[in-house]
mmCIF file of C-alpha atoms and ligand atoms in Angstrom:
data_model
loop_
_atom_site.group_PDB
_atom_site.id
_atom_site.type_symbol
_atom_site.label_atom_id
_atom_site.label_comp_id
_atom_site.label_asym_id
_atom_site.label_seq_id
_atom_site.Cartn_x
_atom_site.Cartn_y
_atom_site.Cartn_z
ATOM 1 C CA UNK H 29 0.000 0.000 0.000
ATOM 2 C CA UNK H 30 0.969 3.611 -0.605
ATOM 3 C CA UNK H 31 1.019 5.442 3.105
ATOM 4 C CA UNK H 32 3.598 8.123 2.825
ATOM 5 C CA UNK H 33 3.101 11.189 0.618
ATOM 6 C CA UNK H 34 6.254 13.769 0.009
ATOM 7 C CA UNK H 35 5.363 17.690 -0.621
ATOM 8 C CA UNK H 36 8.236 19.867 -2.344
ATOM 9 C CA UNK H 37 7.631 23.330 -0.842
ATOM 10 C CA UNK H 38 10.782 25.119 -0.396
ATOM 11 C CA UNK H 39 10.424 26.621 -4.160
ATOM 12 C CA UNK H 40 10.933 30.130 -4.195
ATOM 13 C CA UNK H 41 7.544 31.105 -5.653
ATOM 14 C CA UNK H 42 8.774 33.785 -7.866
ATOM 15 C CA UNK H 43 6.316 33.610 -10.797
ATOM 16 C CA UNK H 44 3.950 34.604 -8.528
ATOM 17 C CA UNK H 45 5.168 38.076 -6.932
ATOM 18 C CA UNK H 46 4.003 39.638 -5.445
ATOM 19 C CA UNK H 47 1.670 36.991 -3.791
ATOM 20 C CA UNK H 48 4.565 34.807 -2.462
ATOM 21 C CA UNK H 49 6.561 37.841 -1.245
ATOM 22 C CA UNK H 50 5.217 37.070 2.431
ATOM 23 C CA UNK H 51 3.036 33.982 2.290
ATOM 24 C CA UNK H 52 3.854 30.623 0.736
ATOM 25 C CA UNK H 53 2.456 29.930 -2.416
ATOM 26 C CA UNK H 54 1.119 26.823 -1.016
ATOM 27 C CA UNK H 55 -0.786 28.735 1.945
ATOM 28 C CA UNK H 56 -2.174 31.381 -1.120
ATOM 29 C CA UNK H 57 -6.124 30.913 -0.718
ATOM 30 C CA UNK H 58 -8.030 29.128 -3.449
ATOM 31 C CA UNK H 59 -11.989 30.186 -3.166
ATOM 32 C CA UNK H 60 -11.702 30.156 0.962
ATOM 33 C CA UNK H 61 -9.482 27.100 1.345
ATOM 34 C CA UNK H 62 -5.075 27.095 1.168
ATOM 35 C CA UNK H 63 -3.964 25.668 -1.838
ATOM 36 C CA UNK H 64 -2.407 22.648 0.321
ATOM 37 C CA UNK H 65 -5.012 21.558 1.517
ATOM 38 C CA UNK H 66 -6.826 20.213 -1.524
ATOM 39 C CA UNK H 67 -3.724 18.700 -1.721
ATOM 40 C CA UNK H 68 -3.730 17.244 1.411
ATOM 41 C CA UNK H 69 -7.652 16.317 1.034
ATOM 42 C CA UNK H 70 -6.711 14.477 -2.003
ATOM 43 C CA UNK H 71 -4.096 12.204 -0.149
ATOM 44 C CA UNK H 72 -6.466 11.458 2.663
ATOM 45 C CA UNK H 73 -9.639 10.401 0.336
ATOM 46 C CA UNK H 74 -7.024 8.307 -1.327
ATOM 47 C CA UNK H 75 -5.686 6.377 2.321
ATOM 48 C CA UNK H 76 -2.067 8.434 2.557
ATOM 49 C CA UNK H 77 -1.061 8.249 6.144
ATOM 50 C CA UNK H 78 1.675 10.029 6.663
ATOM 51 C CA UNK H 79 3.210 13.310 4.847
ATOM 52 C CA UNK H 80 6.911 14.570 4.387
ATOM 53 C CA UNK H 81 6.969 18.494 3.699
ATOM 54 C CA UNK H 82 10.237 19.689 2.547
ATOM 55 C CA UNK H 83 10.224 23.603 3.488
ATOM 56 C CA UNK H 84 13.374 25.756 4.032
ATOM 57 C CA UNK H 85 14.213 28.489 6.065
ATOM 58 C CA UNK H 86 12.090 31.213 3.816
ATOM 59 C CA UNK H 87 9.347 28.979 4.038
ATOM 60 C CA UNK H 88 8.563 28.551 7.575
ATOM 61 C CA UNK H 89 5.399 30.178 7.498
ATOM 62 C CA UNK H 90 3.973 26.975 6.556
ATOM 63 C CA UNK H 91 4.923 24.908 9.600
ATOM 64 C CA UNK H 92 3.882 27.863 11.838
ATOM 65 C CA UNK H 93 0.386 27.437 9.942
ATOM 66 C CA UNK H 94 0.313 23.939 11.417
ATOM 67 C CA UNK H 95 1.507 24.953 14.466
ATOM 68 C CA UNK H 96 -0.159 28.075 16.040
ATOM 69 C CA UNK H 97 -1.872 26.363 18.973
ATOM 70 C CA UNK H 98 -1.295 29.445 21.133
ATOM 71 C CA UNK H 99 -2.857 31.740 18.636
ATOM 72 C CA UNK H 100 -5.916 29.398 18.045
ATOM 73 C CA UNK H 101 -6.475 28.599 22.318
ATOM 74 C CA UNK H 102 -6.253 32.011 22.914
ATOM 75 C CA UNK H 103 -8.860 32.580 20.711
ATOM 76 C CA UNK H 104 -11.389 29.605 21.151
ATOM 77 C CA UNK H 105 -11.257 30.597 24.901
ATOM 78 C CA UNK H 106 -12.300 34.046 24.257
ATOM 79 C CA UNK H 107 -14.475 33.731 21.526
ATOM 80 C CA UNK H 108 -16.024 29.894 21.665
ATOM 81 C CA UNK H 109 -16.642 29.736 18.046
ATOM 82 C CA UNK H 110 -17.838 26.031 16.556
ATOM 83 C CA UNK H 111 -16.455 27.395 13.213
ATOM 84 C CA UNK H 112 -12.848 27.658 14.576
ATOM 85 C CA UNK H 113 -12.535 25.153 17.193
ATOM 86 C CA UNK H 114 -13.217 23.028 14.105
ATOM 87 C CA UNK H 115 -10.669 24.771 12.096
ATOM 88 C CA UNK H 116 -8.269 24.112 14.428
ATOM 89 C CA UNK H 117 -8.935 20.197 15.256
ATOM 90 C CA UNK H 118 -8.617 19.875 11.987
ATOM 91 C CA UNK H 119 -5.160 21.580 11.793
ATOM 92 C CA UNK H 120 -4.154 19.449 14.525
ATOM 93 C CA UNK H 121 -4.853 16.586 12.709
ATOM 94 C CA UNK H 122 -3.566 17.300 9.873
ATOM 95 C CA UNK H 123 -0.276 18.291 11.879
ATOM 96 C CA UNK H 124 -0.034 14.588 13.451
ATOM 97 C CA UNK H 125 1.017 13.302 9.872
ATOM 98 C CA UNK H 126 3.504 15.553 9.120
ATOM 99 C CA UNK H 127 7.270 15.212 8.862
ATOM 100 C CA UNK H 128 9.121 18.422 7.927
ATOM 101 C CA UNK H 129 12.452 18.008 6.355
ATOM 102 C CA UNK H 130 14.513 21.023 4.977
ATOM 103 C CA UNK H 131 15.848 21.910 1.361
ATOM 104 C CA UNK H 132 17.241 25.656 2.137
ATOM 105 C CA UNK H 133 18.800 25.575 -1.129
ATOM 106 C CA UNK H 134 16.078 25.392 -3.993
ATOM 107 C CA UNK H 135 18.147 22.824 -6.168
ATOM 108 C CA UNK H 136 15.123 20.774 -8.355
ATOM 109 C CA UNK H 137 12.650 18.122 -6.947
ATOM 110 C CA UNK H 138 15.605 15.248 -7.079
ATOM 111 C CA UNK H 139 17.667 17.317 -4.543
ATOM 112 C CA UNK H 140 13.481 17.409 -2.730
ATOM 113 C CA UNK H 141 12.893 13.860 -2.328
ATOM 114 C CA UNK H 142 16.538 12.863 -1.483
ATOM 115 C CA UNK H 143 15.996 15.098 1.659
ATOM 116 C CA UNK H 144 13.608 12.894 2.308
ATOM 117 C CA UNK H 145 15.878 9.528 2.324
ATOM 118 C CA UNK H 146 15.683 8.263 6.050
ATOM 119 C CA UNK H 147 12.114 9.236 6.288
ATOM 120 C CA UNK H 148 10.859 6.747 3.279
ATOM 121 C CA UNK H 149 9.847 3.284 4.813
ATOM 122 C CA UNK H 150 8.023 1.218 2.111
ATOM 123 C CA UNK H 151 8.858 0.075 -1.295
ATOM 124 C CA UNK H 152 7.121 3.044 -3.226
ATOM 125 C CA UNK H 153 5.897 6.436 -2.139
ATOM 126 C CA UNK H 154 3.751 8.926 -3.406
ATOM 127 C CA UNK H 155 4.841 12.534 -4.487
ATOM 128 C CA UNK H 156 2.859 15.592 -4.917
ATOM 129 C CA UNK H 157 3.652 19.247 -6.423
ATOM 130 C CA UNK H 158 1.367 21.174 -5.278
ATOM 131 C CA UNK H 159 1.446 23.548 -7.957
ATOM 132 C CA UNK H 160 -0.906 20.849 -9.695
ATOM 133 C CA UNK H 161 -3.982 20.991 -8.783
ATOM 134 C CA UNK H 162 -6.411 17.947 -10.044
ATOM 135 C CA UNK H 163 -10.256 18.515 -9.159
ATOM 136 C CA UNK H 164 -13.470 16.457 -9.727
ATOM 137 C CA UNK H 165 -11.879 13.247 -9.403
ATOM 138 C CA UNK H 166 -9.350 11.469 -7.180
ATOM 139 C CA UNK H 167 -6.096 11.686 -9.330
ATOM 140 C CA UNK H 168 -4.068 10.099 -6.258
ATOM 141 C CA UNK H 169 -6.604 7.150 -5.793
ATOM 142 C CA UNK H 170 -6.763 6.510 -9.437
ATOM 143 C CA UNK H 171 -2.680 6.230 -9.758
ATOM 144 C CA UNK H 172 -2.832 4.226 -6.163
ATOM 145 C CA UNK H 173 -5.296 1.293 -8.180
ATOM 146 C CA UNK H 174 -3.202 1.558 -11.293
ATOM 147 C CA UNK H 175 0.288 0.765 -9.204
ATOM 148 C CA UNK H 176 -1.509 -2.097 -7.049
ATOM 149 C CA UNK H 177 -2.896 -3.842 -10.598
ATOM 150 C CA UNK H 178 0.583 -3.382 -12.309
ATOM 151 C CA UNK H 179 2.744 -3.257 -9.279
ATOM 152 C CA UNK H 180 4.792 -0.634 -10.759
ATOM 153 C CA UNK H 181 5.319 3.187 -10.486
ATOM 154 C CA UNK H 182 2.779 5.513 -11.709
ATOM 155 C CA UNK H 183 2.860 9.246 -13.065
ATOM 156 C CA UNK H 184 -0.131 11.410 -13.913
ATOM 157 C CA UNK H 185 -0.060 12.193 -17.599
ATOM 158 C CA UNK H 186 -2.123 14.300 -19.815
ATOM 159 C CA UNK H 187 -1.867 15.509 -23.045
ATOM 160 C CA UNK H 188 -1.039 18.850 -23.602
ATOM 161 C CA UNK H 189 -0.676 21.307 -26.859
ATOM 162 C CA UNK H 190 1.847 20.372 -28.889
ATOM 163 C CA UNK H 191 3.535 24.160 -29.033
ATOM 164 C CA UNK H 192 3.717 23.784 -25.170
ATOM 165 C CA UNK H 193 5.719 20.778 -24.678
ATOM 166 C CA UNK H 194 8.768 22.658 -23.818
ATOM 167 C CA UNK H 195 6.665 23.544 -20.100
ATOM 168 C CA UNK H 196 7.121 19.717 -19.210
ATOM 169 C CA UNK H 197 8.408 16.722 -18.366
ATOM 170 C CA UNK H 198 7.082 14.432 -21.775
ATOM 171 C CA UNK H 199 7.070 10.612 -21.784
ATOM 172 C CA UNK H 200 7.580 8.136 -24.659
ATOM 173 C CA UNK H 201 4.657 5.569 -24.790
ATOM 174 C CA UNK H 202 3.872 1.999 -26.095
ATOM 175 C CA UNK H 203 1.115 -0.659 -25.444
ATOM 176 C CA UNK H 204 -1.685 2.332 -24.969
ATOM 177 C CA UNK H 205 -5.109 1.919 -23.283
ATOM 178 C CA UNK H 206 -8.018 3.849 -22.442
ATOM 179 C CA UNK H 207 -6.690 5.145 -19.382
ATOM 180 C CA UNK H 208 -2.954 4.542 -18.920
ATOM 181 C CA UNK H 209 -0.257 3.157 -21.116
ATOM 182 C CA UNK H 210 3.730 1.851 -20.525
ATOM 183 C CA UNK H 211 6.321 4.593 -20.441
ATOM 184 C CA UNK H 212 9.566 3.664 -22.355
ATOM 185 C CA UNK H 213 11.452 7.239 -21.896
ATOM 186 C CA UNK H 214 11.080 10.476 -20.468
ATOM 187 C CA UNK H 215 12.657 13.922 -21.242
ATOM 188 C CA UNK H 216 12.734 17.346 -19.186
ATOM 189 C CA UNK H 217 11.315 19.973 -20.811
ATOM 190 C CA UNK H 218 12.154 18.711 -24.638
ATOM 191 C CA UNK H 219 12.371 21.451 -27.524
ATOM 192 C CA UNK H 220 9.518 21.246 -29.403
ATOM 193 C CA UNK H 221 11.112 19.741 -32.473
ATOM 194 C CA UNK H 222 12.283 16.681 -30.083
ATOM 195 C CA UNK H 223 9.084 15.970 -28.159
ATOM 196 C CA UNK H 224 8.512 11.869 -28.718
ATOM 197 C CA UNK H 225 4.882 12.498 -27.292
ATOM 198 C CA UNK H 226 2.616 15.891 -26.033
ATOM 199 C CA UNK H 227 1.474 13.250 -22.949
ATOM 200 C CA UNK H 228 2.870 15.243 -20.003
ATOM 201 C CA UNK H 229 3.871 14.960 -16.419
ATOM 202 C CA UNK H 230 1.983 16.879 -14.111
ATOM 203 C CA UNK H 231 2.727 16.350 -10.600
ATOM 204 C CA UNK H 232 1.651 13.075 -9.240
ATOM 205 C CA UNK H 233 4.353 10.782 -8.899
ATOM 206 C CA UNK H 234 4.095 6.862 -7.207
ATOM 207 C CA UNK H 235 8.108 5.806 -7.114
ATOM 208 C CA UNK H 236 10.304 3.297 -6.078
ATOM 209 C CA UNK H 237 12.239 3.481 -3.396
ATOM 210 C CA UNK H 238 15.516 2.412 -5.867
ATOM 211 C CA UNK H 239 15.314 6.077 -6.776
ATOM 212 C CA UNK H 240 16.984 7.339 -4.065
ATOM 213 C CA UNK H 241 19.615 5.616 -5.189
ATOM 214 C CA UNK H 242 19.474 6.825 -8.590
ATOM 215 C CA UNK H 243 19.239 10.143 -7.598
ATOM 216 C CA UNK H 244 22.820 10.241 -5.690
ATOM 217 C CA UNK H 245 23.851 9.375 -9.132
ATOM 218 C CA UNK H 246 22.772 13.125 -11.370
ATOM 219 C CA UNK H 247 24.879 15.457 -12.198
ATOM 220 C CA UNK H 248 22.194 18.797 -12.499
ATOM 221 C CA UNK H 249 20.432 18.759 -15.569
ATOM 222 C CA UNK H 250 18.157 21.072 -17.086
ATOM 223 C CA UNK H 251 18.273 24.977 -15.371
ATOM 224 C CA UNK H 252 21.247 23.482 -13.215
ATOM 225 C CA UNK H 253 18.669 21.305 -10.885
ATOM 226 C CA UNK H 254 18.646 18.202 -10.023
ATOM 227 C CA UNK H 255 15.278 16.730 -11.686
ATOM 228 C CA UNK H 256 13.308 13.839 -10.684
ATOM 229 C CA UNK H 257 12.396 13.433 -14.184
ATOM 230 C CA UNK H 258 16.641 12.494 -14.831
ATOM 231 C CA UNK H 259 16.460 9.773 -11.623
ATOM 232 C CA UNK H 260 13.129 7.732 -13.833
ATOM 233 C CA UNK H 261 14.761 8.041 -16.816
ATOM 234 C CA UNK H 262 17.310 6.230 -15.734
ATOM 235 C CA UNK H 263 15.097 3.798 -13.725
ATOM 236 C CA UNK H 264 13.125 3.167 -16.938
ATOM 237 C CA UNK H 265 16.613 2.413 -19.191
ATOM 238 C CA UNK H 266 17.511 -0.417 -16.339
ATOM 239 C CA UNK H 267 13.623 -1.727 -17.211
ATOM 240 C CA UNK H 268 12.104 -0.641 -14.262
ATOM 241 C CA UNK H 269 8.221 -0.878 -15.330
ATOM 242 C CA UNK H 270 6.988 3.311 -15.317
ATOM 243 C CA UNK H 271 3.135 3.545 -16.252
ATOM 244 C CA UNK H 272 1.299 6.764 -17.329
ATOM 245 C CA UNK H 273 -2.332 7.430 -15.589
ATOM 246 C CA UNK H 274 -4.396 9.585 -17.924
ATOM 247 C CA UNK H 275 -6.282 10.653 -14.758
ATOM 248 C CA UNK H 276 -9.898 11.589 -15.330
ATOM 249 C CA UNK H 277 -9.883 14.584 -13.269
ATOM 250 C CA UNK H 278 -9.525 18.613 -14.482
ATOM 251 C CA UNK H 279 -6.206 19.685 -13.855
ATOM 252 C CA UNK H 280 -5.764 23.188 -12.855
ATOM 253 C CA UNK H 281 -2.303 24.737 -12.816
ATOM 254 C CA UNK H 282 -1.641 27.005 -9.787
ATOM 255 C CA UNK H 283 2.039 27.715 -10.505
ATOM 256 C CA UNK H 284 1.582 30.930 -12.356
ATOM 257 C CA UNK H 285 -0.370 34.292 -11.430
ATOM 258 C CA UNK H 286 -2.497 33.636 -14.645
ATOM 259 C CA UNK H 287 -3.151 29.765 -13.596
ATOM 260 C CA UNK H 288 -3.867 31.084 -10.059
ATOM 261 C CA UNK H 289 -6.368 33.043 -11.238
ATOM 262 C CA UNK H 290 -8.199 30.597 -13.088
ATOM 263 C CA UNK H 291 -7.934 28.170 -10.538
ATOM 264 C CA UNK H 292 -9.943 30.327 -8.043
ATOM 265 C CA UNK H 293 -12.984 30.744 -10.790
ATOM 266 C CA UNK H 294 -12.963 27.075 -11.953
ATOM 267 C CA UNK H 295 -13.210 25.941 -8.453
ATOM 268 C CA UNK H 296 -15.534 28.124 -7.094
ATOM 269 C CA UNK H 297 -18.090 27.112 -10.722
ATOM 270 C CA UNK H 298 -17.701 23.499 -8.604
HETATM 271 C C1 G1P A 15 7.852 19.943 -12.834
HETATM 272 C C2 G1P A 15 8.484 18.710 -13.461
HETATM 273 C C3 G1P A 15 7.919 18.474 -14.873
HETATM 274 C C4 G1P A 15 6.410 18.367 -14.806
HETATM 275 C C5 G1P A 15 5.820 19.613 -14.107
HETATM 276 C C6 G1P A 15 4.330 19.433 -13.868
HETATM 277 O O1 G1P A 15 8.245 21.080 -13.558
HETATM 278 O O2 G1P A 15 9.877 18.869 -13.477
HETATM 279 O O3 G1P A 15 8.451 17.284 -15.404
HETATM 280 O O4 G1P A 15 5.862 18.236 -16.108
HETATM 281 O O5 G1P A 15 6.428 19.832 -12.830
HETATM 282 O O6 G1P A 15 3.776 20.587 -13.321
HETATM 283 P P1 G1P A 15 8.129 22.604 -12.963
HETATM 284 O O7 G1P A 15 6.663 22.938 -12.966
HETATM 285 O O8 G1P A 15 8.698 22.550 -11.587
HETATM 286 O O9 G1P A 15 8.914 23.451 -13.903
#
């Protein structure tokens, strides 16, 4: 079974200024509700017991948001609100799951999940970026039944425009179905004119705990980061079995001002 679930958060946040200049990215509401949490929603639905954040230094505004209990009993006693006693249980529970681990250096999701290392107990682990939002439909549960029938790893795919392949991580394909197919390579944001597919990663990850080990191995890649995408490349050349779940869900992209935006609108139509 998939339990653990590992959260990159110590990116910068830059394409969002000035948002991010003072909260997270990650804490940045989306129609009432932090962006996280529909992340961490999604994980619970889908039977994820345990989460590793990786934060940094800048970014400790998100572990105080888990952890303002003097703030919140202060407040409950005075006030005796149902509304926010509730908030706050739920905070608290939320806060029982979670691992922090630091990245203070933002150097690519790789660098991320080997932060991670001595946290990682099973065989395969789930990873989120919470830039990627996925609504109407469980992505995470949908990628969980897809690893248990194949007993493989799993990424969320989808396809995107052609002209915007350069944006992602694209996968090679073979032996397609209705809703998933094999993956036989995967490049980091390919030129346009190299792009073997326009099936995409976006950022749902089940992997192996071999890539650890793979990762120890980069040199940085693409913008000088170390790139999970380089670690399952290499996993997939040594025939490690990588499948691609065209998830059923509407993927919203949060990363960007613009994205952020529409986010807000197409969740509040919901
Ligand atoms: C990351 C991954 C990329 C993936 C994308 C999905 O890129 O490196 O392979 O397609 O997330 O959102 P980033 O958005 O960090 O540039």
């Amino acid at each position: 079974m998939i339990k653990q679930a590992i959260i990159p958060l110590a990116g910068l946040g830059t394409r969002m200024l000035p948002l991010t200049s003072v909260t997270p990215k990650e804490l940045l509401p989306i129609n009432g509700k932090p962006n996280l949490e529909y992340i961490l929603e999604e994980c619970l639905e889908a039977g994820i017991k345990q989460f590793i954040f990786i934060i940094s230094k800048k970014k400790q505004n998100i572990k105080k948001y888990f952890y303002n209990d003097k703030f919140y009993k202060k407040i409950i006693k005075k006030k005796k609100d149902k509304r926010i006693e509730n908030e706050y249980k739920k905070i608290k529970r939320y806060r029982s799951m979670i691992k922090f681990v630091y990245q203070n250096k933002p150097k690519g999701t790789g660098d991320a999940v080997l932060k991670c290392n001595k946290h990682i107990k099973n065989n395969f682990f789930l990873m989120l970026l919470p830039d990627d939002l996925i609504i109407k439909k469980n992505c995470t549960k949908e990628m969980i039944k897809l690893h248990q029938q194949k007993k493989g790893s799993v990424i969320a795919t989808k396809k995107v425009p052609k002209k915007t392949v350069s944006r992602w991580g694209i996968l090679s394909l073979k032996n397609k179905k209705k809703n998933y197919f094999q993956i036989t390579d995967v490049v980091e944001k390919p030129k346009i004119k190299d792009a073997k597919s326009n099936y995409a990663i976006i950022g749902r990850y089940i992997l192996p705990k071999t890539v650890l080990k793979e990762i120890k191995k980069l040199k940085p890649g693409q913008g000088r980061e170390i790139h999970i995408t380089d670690a399952i490349k290499n996993l997939i050349h040594k025939n490690e079995n990588f499948y691609g779940s065209i998830f059923k869900g509407k993927y919203l992209d949060c990363g960007t001002l613009d994205g952020y935006i529409n986010s807000s609108i197409e969740i509040s139509k919901e």
